[in-house]
Short mmCIF file of C-alpha atoms in Angstrom, two decimals:
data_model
loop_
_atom_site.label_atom_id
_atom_site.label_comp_id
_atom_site.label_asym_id
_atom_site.label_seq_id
_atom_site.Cartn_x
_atom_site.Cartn_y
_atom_site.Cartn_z
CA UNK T 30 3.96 39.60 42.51
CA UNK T 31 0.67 39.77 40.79
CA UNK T 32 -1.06 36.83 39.59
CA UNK T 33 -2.75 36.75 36.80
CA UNK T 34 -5.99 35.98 35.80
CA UNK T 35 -6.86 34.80 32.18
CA UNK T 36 -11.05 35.55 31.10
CA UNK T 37 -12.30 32.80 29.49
CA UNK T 38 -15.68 32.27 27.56
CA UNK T 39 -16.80 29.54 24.99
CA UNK T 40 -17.72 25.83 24.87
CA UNK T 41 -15.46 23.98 22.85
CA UNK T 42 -12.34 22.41 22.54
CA UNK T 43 -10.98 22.95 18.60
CA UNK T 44 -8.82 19.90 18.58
CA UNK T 45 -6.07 20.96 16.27
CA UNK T 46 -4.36 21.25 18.31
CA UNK T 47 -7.31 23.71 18.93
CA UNK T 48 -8.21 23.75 22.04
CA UNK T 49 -10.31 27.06 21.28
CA UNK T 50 -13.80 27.50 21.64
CA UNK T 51 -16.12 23.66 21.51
CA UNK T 52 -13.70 23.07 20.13
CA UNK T 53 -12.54 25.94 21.82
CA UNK T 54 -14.17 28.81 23.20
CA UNK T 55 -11.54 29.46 25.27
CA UNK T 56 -11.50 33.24 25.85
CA UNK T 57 -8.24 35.70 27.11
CA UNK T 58 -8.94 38.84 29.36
CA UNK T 59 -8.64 40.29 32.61
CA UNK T 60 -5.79 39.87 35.68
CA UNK T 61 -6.84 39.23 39.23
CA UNK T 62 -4.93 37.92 42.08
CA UNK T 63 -5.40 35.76 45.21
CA UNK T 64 -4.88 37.21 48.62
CA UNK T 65 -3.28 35.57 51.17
CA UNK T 66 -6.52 35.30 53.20
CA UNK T 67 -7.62 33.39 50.68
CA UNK T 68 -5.66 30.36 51.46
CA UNK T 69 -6.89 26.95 53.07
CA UNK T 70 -5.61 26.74 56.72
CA UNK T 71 -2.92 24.42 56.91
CA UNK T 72 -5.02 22.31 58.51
CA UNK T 73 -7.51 21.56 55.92
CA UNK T 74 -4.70 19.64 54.35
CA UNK T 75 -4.13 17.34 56.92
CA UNK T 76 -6.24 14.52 54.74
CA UNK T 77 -4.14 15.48 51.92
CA UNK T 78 -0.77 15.12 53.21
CA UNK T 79 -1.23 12.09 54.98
CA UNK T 80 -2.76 10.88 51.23
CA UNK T 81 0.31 11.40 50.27
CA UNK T 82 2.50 9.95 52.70
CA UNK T 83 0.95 7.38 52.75
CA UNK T 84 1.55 7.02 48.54
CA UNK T 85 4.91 7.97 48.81
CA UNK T 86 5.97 5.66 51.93
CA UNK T 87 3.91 2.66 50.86
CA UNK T 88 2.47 2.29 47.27
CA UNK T 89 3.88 -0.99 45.83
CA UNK T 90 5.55 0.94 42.70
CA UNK T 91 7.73 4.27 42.40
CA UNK T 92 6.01 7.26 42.15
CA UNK T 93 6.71 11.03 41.16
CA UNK T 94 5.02 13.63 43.62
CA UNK T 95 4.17 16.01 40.99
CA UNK T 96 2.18 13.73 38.93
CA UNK T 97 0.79 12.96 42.29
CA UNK T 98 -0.31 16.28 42.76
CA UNK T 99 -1.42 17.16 39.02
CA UNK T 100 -4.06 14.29 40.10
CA UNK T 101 -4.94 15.91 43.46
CA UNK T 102 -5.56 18.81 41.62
CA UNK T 103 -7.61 17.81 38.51
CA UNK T 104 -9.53 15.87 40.94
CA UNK T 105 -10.06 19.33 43.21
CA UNK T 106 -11.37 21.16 40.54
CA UNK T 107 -13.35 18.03 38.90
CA UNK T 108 -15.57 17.87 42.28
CA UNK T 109 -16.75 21.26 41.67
CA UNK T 110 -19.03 19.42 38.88
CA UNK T 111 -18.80 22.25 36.52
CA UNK T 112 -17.71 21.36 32.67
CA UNK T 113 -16.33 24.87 32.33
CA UNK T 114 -14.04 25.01 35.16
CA UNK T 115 -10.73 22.62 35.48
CA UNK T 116 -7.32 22.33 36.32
CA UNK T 117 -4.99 23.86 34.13
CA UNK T 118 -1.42 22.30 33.73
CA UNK T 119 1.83 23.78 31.74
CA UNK T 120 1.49 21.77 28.84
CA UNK T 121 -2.55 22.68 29.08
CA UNK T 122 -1.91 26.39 28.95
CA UNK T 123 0.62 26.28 26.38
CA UNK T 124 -2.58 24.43 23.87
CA UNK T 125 -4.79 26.63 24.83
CA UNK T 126 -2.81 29.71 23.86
CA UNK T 127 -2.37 28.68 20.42
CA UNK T 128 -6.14 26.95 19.81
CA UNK T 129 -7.77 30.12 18.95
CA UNK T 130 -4.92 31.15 16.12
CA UNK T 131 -5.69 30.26 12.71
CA UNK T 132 -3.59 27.54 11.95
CA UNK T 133 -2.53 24.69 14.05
CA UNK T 134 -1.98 20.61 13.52
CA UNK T 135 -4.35 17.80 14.43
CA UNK T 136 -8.05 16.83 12.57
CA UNK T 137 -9.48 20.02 12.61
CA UNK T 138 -12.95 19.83 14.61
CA UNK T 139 -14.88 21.56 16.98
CA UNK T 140 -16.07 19.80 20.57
CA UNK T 141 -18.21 20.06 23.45
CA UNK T 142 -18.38 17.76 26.42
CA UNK T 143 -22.41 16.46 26.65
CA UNK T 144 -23.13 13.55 28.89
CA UNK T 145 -19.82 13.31 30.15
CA UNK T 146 -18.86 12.27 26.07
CA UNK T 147 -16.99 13.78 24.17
CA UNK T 148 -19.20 15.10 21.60
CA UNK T 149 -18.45 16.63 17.92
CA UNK T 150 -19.73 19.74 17.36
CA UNK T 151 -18.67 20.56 13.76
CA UNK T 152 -15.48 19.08 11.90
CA UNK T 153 -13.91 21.82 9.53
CA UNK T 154 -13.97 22.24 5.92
CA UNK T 155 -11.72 20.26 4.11
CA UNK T 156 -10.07 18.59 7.30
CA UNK T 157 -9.03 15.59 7.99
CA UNK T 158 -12.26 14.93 10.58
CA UNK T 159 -14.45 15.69 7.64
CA UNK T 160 -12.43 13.82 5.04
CA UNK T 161 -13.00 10.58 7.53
CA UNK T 162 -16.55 11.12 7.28
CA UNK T 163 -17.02 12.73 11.70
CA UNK T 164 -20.33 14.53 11.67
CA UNK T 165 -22.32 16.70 14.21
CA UNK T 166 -23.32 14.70 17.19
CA UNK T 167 -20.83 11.81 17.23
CA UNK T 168 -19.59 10.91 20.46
CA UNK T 169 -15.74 10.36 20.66
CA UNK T 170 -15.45 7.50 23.28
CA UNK T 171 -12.00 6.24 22.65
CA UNK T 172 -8.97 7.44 21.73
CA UNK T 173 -5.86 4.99 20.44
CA UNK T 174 -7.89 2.03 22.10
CA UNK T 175 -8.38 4.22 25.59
CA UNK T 176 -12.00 5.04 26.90
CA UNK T 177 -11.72 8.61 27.75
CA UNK T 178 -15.63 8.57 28.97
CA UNK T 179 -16.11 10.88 32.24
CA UNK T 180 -12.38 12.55 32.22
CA UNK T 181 -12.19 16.66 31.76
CA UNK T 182 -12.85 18.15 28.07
CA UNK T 183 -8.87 19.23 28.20
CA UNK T 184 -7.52 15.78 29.77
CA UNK T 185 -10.31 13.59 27.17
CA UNK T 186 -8.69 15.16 24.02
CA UNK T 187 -5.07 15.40 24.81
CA UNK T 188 -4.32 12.16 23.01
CA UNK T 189 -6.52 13.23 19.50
CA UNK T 190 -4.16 16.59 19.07
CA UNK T 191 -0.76 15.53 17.54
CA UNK T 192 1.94 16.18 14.80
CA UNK T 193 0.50 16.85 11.22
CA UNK T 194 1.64 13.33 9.25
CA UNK T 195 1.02 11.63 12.37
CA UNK T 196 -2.24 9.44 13.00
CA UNK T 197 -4.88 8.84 15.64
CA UNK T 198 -7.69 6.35 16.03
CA UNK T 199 -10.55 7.14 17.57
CA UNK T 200 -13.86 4.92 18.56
CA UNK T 201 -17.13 6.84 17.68
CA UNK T 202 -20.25 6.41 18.98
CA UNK T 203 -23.18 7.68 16.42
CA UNK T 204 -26.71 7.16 16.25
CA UNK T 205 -28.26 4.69 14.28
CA UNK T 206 -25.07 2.66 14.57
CA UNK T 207 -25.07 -0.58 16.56
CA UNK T 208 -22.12 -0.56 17.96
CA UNK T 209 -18.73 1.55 18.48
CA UNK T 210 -16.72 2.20 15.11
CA UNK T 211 -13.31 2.86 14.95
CA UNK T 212 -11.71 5.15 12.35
CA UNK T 213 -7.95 6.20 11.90
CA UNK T 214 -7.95 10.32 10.87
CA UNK T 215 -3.91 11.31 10.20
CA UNK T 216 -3.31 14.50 11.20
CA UNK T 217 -3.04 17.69 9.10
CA UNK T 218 -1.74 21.53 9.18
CA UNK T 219 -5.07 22.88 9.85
CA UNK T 220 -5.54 26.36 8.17
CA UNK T 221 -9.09 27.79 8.96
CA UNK T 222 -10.24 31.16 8.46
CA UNK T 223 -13.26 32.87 10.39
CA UNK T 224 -15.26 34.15 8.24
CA UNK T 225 -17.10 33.85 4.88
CA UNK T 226 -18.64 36.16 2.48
CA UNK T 227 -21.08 35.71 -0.67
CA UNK T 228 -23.43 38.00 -2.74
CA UNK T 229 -27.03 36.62 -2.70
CA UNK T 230 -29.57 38.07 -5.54
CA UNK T 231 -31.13 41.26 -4.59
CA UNK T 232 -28.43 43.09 -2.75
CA UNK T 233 -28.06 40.59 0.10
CA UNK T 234 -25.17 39.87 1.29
CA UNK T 235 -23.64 36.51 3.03
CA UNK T 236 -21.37 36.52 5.85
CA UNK T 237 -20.96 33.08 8.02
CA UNK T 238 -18.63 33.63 11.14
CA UNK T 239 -17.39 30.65 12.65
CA UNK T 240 -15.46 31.36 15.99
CA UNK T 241 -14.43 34.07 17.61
CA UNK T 242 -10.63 33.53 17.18
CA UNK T 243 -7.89 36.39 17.21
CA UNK T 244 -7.99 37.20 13.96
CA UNK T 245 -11.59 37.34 13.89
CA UNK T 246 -12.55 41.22 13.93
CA UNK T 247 -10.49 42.27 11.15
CA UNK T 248 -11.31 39.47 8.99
CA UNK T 249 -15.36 40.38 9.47
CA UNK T 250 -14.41 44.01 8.59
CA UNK T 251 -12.94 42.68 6.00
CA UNK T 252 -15.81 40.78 4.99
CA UNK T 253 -18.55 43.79 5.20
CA UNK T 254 -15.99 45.94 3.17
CA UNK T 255 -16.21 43.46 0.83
CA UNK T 256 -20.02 42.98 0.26
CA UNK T 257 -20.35 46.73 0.86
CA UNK T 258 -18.31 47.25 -2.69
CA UNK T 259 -20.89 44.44 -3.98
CA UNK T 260 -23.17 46.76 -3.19
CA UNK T 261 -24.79 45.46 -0.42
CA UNK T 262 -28.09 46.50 0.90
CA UNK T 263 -28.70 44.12 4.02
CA UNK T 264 -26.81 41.57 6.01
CA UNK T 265 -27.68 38.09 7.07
CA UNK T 266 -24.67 37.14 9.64
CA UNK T 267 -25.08 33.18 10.44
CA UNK T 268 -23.78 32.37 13.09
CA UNK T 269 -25.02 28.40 13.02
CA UNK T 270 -22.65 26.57 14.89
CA UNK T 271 -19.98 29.44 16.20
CA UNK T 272 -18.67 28.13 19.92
CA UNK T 273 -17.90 31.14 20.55
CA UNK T 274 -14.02 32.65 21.48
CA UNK T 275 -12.40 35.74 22.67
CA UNK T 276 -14.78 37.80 24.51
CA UNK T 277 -12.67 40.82 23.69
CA UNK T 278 -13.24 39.71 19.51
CA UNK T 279 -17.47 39.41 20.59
CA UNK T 280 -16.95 43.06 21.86
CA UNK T 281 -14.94 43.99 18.94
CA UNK T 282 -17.37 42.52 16.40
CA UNK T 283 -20.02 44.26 18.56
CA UNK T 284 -18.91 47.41 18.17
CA UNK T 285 -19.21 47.04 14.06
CA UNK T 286 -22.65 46.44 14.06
CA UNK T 287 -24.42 46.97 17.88
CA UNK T 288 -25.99 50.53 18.08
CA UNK T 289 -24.25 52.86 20.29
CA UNK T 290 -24.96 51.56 24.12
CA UNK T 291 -24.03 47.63 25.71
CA UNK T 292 -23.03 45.18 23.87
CA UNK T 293 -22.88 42.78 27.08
CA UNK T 294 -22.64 43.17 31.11
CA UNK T 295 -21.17 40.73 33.79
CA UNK T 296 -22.36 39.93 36.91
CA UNK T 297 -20.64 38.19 39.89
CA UNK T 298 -22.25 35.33 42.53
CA UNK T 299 -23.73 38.20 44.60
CA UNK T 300 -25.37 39.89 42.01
CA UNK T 301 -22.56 42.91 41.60
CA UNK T 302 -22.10 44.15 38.12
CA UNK T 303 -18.35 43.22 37.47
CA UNK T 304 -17.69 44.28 33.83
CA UNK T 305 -19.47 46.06 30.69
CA UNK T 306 -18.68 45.97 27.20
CA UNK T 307 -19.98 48.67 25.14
CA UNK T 308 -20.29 50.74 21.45
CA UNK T 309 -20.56 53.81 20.04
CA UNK T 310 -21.66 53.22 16.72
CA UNK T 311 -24.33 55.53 15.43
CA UNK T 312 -25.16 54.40 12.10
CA UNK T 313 -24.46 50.39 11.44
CA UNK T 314 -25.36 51.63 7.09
CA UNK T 315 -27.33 48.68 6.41
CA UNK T 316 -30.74 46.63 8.05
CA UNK T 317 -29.66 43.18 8.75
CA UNK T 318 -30.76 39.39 10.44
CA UNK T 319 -29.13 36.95 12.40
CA UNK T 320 -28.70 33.55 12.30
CA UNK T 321 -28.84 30.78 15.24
CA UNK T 322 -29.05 27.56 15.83
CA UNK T 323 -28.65 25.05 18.87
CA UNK T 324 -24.67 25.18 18.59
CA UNK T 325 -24.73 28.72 18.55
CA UNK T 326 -22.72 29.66 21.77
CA UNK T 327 -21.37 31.76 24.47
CA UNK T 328 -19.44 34.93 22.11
CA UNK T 329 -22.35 34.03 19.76
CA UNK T 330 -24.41 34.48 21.86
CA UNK T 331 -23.47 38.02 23.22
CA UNK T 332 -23.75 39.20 19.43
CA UNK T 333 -26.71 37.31 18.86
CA UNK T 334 -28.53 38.88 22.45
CA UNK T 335 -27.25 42.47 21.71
CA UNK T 336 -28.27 42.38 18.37
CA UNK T 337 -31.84 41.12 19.48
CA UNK T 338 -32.38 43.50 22.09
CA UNK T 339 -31.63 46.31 19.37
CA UNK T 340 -34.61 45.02 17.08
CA UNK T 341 -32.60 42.88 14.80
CA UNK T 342 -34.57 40.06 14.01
CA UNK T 343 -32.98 36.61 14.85
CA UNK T 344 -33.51 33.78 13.15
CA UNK T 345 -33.09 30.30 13.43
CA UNK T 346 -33.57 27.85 16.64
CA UNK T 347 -32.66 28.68 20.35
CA UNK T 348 -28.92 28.62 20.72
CA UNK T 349 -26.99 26.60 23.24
CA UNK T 350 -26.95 28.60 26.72
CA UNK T 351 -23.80 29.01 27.55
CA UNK T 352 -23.96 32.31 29.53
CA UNK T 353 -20.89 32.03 31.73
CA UNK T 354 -17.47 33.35 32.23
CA UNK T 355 -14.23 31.75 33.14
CA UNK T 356 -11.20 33.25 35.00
CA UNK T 357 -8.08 31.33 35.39
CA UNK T 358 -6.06 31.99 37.80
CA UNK T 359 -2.28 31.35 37.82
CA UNK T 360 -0.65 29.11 40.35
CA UNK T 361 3.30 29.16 41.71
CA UNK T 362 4.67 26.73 38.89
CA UNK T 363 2.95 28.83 36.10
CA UNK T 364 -0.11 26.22 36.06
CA UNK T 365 -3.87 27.92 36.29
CA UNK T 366 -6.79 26.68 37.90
CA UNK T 367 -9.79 27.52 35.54
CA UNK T 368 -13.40 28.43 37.43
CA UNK T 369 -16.64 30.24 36.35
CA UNK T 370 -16.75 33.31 38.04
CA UNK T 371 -19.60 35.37 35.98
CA UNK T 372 -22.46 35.52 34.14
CA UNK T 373 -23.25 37.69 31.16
CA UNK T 374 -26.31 39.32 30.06
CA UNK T 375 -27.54 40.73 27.13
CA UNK T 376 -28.43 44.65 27.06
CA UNK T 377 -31.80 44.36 27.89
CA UNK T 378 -30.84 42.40 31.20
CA UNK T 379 -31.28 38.84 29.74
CA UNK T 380 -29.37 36.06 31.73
CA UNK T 381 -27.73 33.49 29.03
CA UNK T 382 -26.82 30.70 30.96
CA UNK T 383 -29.58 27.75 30.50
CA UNK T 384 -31.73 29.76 28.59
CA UNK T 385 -30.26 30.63 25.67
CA UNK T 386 -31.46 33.21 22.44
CA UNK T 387 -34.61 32.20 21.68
CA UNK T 388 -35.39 33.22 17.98
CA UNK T 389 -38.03 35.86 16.86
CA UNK T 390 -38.77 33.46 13.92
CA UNK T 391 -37.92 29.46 15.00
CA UNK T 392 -37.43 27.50 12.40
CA UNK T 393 -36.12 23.99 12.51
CA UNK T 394 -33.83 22.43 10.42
CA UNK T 395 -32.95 18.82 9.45
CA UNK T 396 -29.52 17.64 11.13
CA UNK T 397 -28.94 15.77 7.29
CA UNK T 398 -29.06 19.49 5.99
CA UNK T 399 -25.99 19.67 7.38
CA UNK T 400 -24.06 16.93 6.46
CA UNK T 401 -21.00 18.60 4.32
CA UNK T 402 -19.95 17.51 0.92
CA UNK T 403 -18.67 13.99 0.85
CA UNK T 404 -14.60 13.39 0.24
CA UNK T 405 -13.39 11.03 -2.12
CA UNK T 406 -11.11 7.88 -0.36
CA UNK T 407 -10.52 5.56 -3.27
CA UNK T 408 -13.21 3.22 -4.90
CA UNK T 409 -16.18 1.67 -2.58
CA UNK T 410 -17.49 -1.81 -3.35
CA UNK T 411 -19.40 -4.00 -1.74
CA UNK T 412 -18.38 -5.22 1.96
CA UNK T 413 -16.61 -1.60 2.28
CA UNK T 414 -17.32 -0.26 6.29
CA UNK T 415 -16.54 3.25 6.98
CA UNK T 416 -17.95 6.47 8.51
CA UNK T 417 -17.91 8.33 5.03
CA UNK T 418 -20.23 5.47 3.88
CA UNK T 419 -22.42 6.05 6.68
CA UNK T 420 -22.50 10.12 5.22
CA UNK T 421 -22.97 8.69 1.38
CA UNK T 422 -26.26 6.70 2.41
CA UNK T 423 -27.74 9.46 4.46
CA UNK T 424 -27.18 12.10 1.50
CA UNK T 425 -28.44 9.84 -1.32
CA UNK T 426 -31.35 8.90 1.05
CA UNK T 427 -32.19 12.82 1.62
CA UNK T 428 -31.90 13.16 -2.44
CA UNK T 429 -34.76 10.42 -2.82
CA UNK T 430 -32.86 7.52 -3.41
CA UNK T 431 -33.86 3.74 -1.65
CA UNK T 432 -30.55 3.38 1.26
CA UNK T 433 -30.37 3.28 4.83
CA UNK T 434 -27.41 4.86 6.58
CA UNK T 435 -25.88 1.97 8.29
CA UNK T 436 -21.71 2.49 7.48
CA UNK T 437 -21.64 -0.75 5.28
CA UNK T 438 -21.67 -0.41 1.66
CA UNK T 439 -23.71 -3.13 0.80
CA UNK T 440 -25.63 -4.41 -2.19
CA UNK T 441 -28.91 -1.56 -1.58
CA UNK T 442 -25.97 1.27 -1.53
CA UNK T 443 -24.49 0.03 -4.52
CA UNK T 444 -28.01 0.05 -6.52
CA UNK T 445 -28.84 3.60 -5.15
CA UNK T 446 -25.47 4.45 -6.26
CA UNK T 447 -26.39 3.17 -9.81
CA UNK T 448 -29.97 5.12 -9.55
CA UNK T 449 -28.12 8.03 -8.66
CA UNK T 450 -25.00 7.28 -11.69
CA UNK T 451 -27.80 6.21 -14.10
CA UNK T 452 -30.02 9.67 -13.87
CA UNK T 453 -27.13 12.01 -14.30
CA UNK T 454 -25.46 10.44 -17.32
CA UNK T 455 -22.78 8.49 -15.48
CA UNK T 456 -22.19 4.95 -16.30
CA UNK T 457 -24.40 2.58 -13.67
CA UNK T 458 -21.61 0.59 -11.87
CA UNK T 459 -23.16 1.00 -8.43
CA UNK T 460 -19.32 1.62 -7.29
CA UNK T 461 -18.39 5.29 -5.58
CA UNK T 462 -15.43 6.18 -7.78
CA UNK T 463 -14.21 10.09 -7.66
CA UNK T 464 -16.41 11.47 -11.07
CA UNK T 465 -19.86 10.05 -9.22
CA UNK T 466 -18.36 11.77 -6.02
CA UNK T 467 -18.22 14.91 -7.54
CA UNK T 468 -21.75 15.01 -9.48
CA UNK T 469 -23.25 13.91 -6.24
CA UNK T 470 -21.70 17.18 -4.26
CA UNK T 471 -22.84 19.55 -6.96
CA UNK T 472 -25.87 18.05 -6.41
CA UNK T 473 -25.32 18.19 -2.58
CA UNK T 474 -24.95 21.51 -2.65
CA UNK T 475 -27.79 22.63 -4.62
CA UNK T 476 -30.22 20.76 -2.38
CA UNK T 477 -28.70 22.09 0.88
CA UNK T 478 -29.23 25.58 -0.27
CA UNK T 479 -32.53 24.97 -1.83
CA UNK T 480 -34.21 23.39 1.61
CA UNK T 481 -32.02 25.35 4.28
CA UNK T 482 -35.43 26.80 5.23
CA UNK T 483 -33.59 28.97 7.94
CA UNK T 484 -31.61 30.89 5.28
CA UNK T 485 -34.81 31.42 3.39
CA UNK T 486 -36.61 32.89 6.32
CA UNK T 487 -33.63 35.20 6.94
CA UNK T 488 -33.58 36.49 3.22
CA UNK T 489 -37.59 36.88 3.56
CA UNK T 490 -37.08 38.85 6.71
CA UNK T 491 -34.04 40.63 5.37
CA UNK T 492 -35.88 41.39 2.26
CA UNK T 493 -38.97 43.61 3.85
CA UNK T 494 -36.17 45.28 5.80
CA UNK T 495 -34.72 46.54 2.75
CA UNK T 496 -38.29 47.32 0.89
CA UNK T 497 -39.12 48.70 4.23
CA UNK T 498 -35.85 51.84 4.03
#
């Protein structure tokens, strides 16, 4: 019998469950199988069984083979060095066939692994990891009191994924904090979609993509149909902080807006093409820009590289580099074993992997400008310690306001609280009750749009396109 082969792109683990894409990336394609010749002699195992033996025969306390082996082989792959390729067990599968759905239960937040941490790439909006304040960048070190420093993405995060109602603590490392702070997130029904639209001034339309998830192609049809009937004349597509996903949902995105040729190749160890995605789309209707940034990943990339080697100007800072391609294949228990086997490369011949899209217009942004709107958890006064704080103090500091962002709400938070209460007609208590948390969003908002100097360059850009028809 056949075994099969699952192709797998992205970076991130979506810990929702979500293992998608960060947070997960995982991607579903192609079936391969193993020959027989490609077995180990049974000789190469001689190590290994005696290992074994020897546990079995002699270890002080009772032990089960098969976790034995689930070690043995989470250990095999681990030596390979290679974040991207891992040991696959039942249970593993199983999360990683539901992360890239729309809806799932745990704290809703993308992650990568970076210096064997860890690390959050994006909690979503209006989940539970934003609600307790996680931002970009934090480093998830422990997990119900547990370091999980050094063990595979997929083993690290087992223990964060749960039952909605259900809570987790986790220990966060974040710069500019002295020291590793623990927060409790309960866990939520996660419901995310991919994509969202807006009508800018000027017949510009808005559409942020966020993974590559199965749903993903019809809901950014959906999305042009919609600012099409707007009356659209030009497309900025962000793509700031997309994973990445499916590789089959890249390709079908690809085709709605690629010109007719490849959308992305794949190439093997030896150099031998392996696989080509293409289009056939003659007329995309409408000039358009791209948006990238550092997170941008793997299926982002693809659109992001096929785009740009069709003269659609990108915008935006060099994305992440993630260039490869999984396959998993499937062992005699139903388990996989997970290992890069390709590289892509954009149309023009590009490799990906290390290098990244490089922008045709760079422009850096400030991480703050990211920070999303704070949520409301009850009344803060003075001696309060929590991550949200940590978010309140750098947003009132980016507004102008005297604070430094150390977690602690302490007596200069509560007087740039009052500042902040006192010039927008609030009354000056210096305490973070839910009305001042709601005039300091609006505000939040306003000034995230107003210096996101990235989206301005793309609507400048955009703009000549559409003077230019």
């Amino acid at each position: 019998m056949d075994k099969k082969v699952l192709r797998i792109l992205g970076i991130v683990l979506l810990i929702g469950i979500v293992v998608a894409g960060s947070s997960l990336g995982y991607v579903i394609g192609y079936t391969r199988g193993m020959s027989s010749k490609q077995s180990w002699r049974s000789g190469d195992w001689g190590k290994l069984d005696e290992a074994l033996f020897a546990i079995e025969q002699y270890y002080l306390e009772e032990t089960e083979r098969e976790k034995i082996i689930e070690g043995a082989l989470y250990g095999l792959v681990g030596s390979l060095d290679d974040p991207y390729s891992e040991y696959l067990s039942i249970e593993d599968l199983v999360d990683m066939q539901i992360q890239l759905g729309n809806d799932y239960q745990g704290i809703g937040v993308e992650v990568t692994m970076e210096n064997n941490r860890v690390t959050v790439v994006m909690p979503f909006a209006g989940s539970p990891a934003q609600e307790a304040g996680l931002l970009p960048g934090d480093q998830i070190v422990e997990v119900n009191g547990v370091n999980i420093e050094g063990l595979p993405l997929t083993e690290a995060v087992k223990d964060i994924r749960g039952e909605a109602g259900t809570e987790v603590t986790l220990g966060i490392i974040r710069e500019g904090l002295p020291s590793i702070f623990q927060v409790t997130i309960k866990r939520a029904t996660i419901e995310r979609s991919s994509v969202e639209v807006e009508m800018l001034p000027d017949g510009i339309g808005y559409l942020v993509l966020t993974q590559f998830a199965e749903s993903s192609g019809k809901e950014f049809a959906q999305g042009i149909r919609e600012l099409k009937k707007q009356g659209m004349k030009g497309l900025v597509l962000d793509l700031r902080d997309n994973p990445g996903g499916y590789l089959d949902v890249a390709a079908e995105i690809g085709r709605q807006i690629v010109p007719k040729g490849l959308i992305v190749y794949t190439e093997d160890r030896n150099g031998k093409r392996t696989g080509e995605y293409t289009s056939s789309l003659r007329d995309r209707g409408f000039p358009m820009v791209v948006l990238i940034n550092e997170n941008s990943a793997s299926a982002s990339e693809i659109i992001a590289g096929a785009l740009k080697d069709n003269n659609v100007p990108v915008i935006g800072a060099t994305s992440y580099g993630k260039g490869t391609v999984q396959s998993s294949y499937e062992l005699g228990d139903g388990s996989y074993v997970k290992l890069t086997t390709n590289k892509f490369f954009t149309p023009k011949g590009k490799e990906i992997q290390g290098n990244g899209v490089t922008p045709d217009y760079p422009v850096p942004m400030d991480m703050v400008n990211r920070l999303p709107n704070l949520y409301f958890l009850g009344t803060q006064e003075l001696g309060s310690e929590a991550l949200h704080i940590y978010q309140l103090q750098a947003m009132l500091e980016a507004l102008g306001y005297e604070v430094k962002a150390t977690g602690i709400y302490d007596q200069a938070t509560a007087d740039a609280v009052a500042a902040f209460q006192g010039a927008n007609k609030l009354s000056p208590t210096g305490k973070l009750d839910r009305e001042t948390t709601d005039v300091l969003n609006q505000r939040w908002e306003k000034y995230t749009r107003d210096s996101d100097a990235q989206l301005q360059k793309a609507v400048e850009v955009l703009s000549q396109l559409i003077q230019g028809n």
